[in-house]
Coordinates of C-alpha atoms in Angstrom, one line a residue:
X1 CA 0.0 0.0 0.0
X2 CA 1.1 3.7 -1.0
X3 CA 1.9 6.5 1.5
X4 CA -0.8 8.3 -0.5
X5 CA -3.3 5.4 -0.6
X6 CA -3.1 4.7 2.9
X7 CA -3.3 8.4 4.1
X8 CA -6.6 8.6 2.1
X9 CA -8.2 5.9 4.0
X10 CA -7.0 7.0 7.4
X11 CA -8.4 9.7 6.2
X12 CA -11.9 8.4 5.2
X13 CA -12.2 6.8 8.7
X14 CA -12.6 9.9 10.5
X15 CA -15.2 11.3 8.1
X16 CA -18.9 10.7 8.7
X17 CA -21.3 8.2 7.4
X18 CA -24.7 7.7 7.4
X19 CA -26.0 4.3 9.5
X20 CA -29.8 3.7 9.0
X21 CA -31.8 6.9 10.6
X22 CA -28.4 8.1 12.4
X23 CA -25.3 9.6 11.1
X24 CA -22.1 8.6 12.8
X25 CA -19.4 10.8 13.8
X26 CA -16.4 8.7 11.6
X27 CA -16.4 5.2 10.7
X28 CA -14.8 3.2 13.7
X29 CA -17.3 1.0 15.5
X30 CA -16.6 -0.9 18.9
X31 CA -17.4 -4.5 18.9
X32 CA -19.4 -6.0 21.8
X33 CA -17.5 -7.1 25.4
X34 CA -18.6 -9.0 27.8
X35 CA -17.9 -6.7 31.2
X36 CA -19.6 -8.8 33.9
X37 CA -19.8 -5.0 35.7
X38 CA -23.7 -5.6 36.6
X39 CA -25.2 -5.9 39.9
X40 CA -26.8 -8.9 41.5
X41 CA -30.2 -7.8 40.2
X42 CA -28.2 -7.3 36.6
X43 CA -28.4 -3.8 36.3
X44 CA -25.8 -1.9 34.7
X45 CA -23.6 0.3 37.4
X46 CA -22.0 3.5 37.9
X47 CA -18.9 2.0 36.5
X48 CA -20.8 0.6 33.2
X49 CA -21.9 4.0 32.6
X50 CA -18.5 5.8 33.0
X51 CA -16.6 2.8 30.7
X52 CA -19.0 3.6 27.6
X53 CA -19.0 7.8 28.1
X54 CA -14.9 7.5 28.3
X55 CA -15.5 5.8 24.4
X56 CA -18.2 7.2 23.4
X57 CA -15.8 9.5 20.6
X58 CA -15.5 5.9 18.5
X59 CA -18.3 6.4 15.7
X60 CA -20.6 3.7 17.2
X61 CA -20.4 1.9 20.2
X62 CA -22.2 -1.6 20.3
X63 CA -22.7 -2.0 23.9
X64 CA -21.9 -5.5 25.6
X65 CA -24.2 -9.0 25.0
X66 CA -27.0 -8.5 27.4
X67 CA -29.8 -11.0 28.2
X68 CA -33.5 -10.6 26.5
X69 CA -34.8 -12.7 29.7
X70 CA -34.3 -14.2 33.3
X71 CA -33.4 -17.7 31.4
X72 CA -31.1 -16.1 29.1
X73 CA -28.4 -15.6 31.6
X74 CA -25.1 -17.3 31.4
X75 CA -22.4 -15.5 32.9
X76 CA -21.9 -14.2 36.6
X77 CA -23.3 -10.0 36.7
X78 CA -23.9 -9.6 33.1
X79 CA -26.9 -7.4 32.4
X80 CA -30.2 -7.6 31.3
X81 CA -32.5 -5.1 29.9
X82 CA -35.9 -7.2 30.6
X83 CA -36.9 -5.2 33.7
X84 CA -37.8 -1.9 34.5
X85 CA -34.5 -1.4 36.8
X86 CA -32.2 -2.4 34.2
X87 CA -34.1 -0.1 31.6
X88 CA -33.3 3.0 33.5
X89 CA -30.1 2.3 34.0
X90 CA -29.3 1.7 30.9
X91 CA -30.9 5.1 30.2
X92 CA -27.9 7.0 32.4
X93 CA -25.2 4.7 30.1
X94 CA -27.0 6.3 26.4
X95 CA -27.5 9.2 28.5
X96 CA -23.7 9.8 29.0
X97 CA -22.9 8.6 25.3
X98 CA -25.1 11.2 23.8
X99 CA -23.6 13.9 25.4
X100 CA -20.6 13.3 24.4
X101 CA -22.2 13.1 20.8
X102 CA -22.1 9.1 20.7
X103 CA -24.3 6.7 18.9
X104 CA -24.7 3.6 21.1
X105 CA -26.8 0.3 19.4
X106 CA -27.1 -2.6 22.4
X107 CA -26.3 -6.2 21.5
X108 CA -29.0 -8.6 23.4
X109 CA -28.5 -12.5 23.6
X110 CA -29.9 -15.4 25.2
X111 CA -26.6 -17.5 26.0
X112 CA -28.3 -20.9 25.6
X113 CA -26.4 -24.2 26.7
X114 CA -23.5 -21.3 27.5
X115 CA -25.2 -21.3 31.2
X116 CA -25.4 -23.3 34.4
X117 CA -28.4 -24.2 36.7
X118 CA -27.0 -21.9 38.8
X119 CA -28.5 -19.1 36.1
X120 CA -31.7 -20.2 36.0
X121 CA -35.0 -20.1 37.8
X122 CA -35.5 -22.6 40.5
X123 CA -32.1 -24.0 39.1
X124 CA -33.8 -25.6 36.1
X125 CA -31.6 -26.9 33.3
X126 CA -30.2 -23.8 30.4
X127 CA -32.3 -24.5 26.8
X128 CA -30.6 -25.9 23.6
X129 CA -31.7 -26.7 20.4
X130 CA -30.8 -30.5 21.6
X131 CA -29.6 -31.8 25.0
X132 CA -25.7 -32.0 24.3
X133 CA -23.9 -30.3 26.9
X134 CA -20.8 -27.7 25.4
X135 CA -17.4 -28.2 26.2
X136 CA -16.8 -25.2 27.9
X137 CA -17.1 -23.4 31.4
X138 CA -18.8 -20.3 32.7
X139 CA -17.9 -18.8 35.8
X140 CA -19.8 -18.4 39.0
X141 CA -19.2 -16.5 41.9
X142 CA -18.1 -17.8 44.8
X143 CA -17.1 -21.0 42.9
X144 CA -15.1 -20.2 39.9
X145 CA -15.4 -21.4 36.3
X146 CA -17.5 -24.6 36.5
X147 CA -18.5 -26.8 33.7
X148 CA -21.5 -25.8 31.4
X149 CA -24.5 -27.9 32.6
X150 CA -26.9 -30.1 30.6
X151 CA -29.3 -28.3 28.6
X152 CA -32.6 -29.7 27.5
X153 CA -33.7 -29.3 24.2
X154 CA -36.0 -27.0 23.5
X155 CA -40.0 -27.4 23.2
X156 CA -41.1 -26.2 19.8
X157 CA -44.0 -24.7 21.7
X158 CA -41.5 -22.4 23.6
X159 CA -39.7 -20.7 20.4
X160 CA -42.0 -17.9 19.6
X161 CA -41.8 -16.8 23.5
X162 CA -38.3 -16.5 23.4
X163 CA -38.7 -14.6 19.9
X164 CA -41.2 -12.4 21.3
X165 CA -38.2 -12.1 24.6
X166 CA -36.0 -10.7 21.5
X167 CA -38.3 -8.8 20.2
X168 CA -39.4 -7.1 23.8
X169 CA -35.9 -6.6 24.6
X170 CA -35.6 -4.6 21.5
X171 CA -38.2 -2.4 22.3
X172 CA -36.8 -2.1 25.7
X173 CA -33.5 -1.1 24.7
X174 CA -35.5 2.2 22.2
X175 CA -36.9 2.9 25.9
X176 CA -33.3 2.7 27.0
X177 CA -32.3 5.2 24.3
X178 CA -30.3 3.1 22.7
X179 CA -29.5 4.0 18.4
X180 CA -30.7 0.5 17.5
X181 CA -29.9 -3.2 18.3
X182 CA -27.8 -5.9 17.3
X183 CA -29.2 -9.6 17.6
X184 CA -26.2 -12.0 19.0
X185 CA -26.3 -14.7 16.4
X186 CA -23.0 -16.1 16.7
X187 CA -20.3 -18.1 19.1
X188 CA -22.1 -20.7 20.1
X189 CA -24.6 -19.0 21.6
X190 CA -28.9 -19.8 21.5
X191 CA -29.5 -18.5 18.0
X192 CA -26.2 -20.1 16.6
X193 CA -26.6 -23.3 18.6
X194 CA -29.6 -23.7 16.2
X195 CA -28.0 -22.9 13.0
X196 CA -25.3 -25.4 13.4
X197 CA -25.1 -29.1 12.6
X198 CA -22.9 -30.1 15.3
X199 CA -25.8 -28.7 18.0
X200 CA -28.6 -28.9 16.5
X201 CA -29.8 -33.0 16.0
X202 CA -33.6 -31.8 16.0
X203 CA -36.3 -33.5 13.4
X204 CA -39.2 -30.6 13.7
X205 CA -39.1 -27.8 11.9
X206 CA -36.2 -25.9 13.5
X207 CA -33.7 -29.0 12.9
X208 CA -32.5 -30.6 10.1
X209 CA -32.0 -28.7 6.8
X210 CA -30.3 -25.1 6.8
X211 CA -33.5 -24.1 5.8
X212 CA -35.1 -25.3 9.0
X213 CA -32.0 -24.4 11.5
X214 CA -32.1 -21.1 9.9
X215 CA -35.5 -20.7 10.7
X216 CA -35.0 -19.5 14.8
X217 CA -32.9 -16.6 14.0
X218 CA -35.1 -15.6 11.3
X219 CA -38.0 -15.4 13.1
X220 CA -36.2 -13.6 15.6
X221 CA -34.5 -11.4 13.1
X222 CA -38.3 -10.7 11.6
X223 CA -39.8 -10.1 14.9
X224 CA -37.1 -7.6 16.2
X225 CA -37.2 -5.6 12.7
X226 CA -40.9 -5.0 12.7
X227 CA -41.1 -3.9 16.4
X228 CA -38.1 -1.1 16.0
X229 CA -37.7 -0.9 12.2
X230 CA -35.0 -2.1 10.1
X231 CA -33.1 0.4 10.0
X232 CA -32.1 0.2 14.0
X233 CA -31.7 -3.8 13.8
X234 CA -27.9 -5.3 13.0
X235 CA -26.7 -8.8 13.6
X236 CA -23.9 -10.6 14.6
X237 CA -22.5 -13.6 13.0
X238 CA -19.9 -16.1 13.4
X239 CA -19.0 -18.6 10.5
X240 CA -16.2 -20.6 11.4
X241 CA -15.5 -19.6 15.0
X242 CA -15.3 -22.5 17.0
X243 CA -16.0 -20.5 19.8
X244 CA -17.9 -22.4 22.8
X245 CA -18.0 -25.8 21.2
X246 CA -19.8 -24.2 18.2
X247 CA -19.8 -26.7 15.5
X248 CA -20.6 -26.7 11.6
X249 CA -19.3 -29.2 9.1
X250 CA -20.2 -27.1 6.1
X251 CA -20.4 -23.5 6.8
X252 CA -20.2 -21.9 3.5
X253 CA -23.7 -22.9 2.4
X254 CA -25.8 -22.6 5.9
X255 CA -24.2 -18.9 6.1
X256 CA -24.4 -18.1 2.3
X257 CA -28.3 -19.3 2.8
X258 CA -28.3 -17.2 6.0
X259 CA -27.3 -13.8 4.7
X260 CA -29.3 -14.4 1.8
X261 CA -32.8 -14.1 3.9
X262 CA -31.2 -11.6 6.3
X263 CA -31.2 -9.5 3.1
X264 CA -34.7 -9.7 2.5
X265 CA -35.6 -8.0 6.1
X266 CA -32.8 -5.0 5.1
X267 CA -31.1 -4.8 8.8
X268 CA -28.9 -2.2 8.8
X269 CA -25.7 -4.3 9.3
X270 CA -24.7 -7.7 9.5
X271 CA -21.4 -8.2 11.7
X272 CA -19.3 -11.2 10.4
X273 CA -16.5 -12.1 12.7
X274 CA -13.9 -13.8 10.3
X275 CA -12.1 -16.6 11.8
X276 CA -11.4 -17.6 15.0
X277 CA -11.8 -15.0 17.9
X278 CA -8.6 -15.3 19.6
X279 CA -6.9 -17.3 16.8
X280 CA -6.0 -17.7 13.1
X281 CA -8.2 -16.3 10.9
X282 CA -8.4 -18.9 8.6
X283 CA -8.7 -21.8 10.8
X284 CA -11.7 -23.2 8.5
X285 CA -11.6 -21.7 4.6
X286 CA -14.4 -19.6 4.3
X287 CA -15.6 -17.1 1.1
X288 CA -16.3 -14.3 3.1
X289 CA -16.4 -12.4 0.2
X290 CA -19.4 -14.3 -1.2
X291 CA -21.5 -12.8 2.2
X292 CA -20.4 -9.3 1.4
X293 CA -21.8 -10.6 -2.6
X294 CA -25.4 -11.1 -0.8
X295 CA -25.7 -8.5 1.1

């Protein structure tokens, strides 16, 4: 790359662009990080409001993974925005960002088999698309990282209440002041637990073809879109990242397919982490290039 060449885009970052209904300041985003800086009841702190106003000069922030229900949670003192509590809380975060002439979209999630009894109500067993337990640990206070538990699999009955959770929390983040959302679709988490092979063994209509493991995040995807408009929705993908035990033995298609609907409901962004987060890049080959194509 030329001196010239790459003054011009250092250059073009700090210049402003337009993002759905909001113009951003330059064109340098914050990705989404996990804090754990909640309180027991999961409501954002003094010291989550003061970490996002001391970066609230990046172009857009996407504020940390937070959970779209009580059963959601699967981390020690990471927030939700589900009751009224956390929503005002969150309120002094965008609050803070604003005036400092920030844009601020909040990323919510439902962590899945990520969790442990310990997470849940009356220490029932964390949801899955089927009842395989990840290879991974979660932390809990007071006891330190413990294995993931069992999940069970999901009802087919209980999907739409956990699409209208996404879809509540959406609306509950627009009360939050929050710029828009983004829809955690990736790492092994709920939404991408469905998508991939190695998680999802289901025979209904969420299991099986891509078509059908697609189907959960779509409907999610739809129901968030028409609640805040599309225009305020982005999502968060995750190809080849084998991130919490996430499994896929033929990514290219099931995320080609993916983006391909995703494009049909116009959200204002898909976020595709390339590669393995904390590793190589090109653990798995992937044609990220033919997502961009789509999209």
């Amino acid at each position: 790359m030329g001196a010239q060449t790459e003054a011009f885009l250092t250059e073009a970052l700090f210049q402003p662009i337009k993002l759905g209904r909001i113009e951003l300041a330059n064109r340098m985003a914050m990705a989404p990080l996990t804090r754990s800086r909640a309180d027991d009841d999961l409501v954002p702190t003094e010291m989550v409001v003061e970490y996002y106003r001391q970066r609230a000069s990046v172009g857009l922030i996407i504020a940390e993974a937070t959970q779209v229900s009580e059963t959601a949670q699967g981390y020690t003192n990471t927030p939700g925005v589900y009751t009224p509590e956390q929503i005002a809380a969150w309120k002094t975060v965008t609050d803070a960002v604003h005036a400092q002439g920030g844009k601020i979209f909040l990323q919510i999630w439902h962590t899945g088999r990520m969790s442990h009894s310990h997470f849940q109500p009356d220490n029932q067993a964390p949801v899955a698309p089927s009842a395989i337990a990840a290879n991974a640990k979660t932390y809990i206070n007071g006891q330190g990282y413990v294995e993931c538990s069992l999940p069970r699999a999901l009802e087919a009955s209980e999907i739409p209440e956990i699409v209208n959770d996404f879809r509540v929390a959406a609306a509950n983040a627009i009360k939050a002041g929050f710029d828009g959302v983004e829809v955690h679709g990736a790492h092994g988490y709920l939404l991408d637990a469905f998508l991939r092979d190695g998680t999802n063994k289901r025979t209904d209509a969420y299991g099986g073809s891509i078509e059908n493991r697609a189907r959960f995040l779509l409907e999610v995807m739809a129901a968030v879109t028409a609640e805040i408009g599309a225009d305020r929705v982005g999502v968060r993908l995750a190809p080849v990242s084998p991130v919490n035990d996430a499994v896929e033995s033929n990514p290219q298609p099931l995320f080609e397919y993916v983006v391909r609907e995703l494009e049909k409901l116009h959200p204002v962004y898909i976020h595709v982490v390339e590669g393995y987060t904390g590793g190589p890049r090109d653990n798995v080959p992937f044609d990220y290039e033919a997502l961009h194509r789509l999209y």
